[in-house]
Rosetta silent file (secondary structure, phi, psi, omega in degrees, C-alpha in Angstrom):
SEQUENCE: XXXXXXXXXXXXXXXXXXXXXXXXXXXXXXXXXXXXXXXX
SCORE:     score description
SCORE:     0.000 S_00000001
   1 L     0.000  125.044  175.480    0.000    0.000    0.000 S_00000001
   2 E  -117.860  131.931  176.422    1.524    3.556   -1.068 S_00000001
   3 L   -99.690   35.410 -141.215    0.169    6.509    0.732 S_00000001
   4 L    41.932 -108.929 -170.756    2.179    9.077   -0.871 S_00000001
   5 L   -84.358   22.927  173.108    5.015    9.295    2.118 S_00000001
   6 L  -118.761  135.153  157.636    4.059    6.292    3.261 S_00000001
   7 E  -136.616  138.468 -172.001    4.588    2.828    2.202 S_00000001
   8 L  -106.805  106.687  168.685    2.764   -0.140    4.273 S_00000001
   9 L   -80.599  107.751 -177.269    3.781   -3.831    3.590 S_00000001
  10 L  -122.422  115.341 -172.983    1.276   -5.949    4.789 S_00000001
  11 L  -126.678  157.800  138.768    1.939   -9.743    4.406 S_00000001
  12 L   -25.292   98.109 -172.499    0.904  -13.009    5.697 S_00000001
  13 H   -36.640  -21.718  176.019    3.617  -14.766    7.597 S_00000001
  14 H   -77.672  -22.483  171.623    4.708  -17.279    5.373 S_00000001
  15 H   -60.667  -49.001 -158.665    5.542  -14.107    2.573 S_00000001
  16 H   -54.994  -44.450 -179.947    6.682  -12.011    5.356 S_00000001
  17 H   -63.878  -32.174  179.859    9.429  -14.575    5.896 S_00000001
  18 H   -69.387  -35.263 -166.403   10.076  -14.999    2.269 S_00000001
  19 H   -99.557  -57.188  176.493   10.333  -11.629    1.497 S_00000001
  20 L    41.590   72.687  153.325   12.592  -10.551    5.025 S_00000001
  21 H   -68.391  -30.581 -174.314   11.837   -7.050    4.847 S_00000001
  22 H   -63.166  -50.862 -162.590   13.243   -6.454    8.507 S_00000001
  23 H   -81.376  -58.288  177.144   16.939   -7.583    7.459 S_00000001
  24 H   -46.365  -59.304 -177.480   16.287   -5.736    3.820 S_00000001
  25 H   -94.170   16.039  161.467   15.513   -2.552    5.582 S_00000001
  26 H   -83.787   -7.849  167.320   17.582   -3.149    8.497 S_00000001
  27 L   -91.305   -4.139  172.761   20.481   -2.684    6.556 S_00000001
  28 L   -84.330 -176.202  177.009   19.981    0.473    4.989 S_00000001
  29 L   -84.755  119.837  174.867   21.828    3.645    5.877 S_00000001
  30 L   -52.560  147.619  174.721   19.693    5.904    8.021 S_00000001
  31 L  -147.566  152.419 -166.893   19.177    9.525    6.627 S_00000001
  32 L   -97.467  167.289  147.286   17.536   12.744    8.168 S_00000001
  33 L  -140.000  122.966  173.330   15.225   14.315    6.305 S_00000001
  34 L   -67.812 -175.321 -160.183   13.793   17.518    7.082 S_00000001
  35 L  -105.076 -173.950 -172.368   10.229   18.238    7.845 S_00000001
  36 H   -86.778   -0.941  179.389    7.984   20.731    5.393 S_00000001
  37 H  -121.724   52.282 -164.893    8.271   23.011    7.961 S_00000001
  38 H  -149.086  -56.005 -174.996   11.821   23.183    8.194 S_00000001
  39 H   -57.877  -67.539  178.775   11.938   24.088    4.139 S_00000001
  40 L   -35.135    0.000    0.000    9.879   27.003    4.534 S_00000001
């Protein structure tokens, strides 16, 4: 599901295991991003 700044994975356990989003996105590199009220 994409919300615009959102994206929600919602799986069944045997995909969720298949798939191993927690280790795929436990490995990226964290990054700030500012808020829209920071740009302004």
């Amino acid at each position: 599901l994409n919300a615009g700044d959102v994206v929600v994975h919602i799986f069944l356990p045997p995909q969720r295991e298949f798939y191993n989003l927690e280790e795929f996105y436990g490995n990226a590199t964290p990054i700030e991003l500012p808020f829209e009220t920071q740009l302004q």
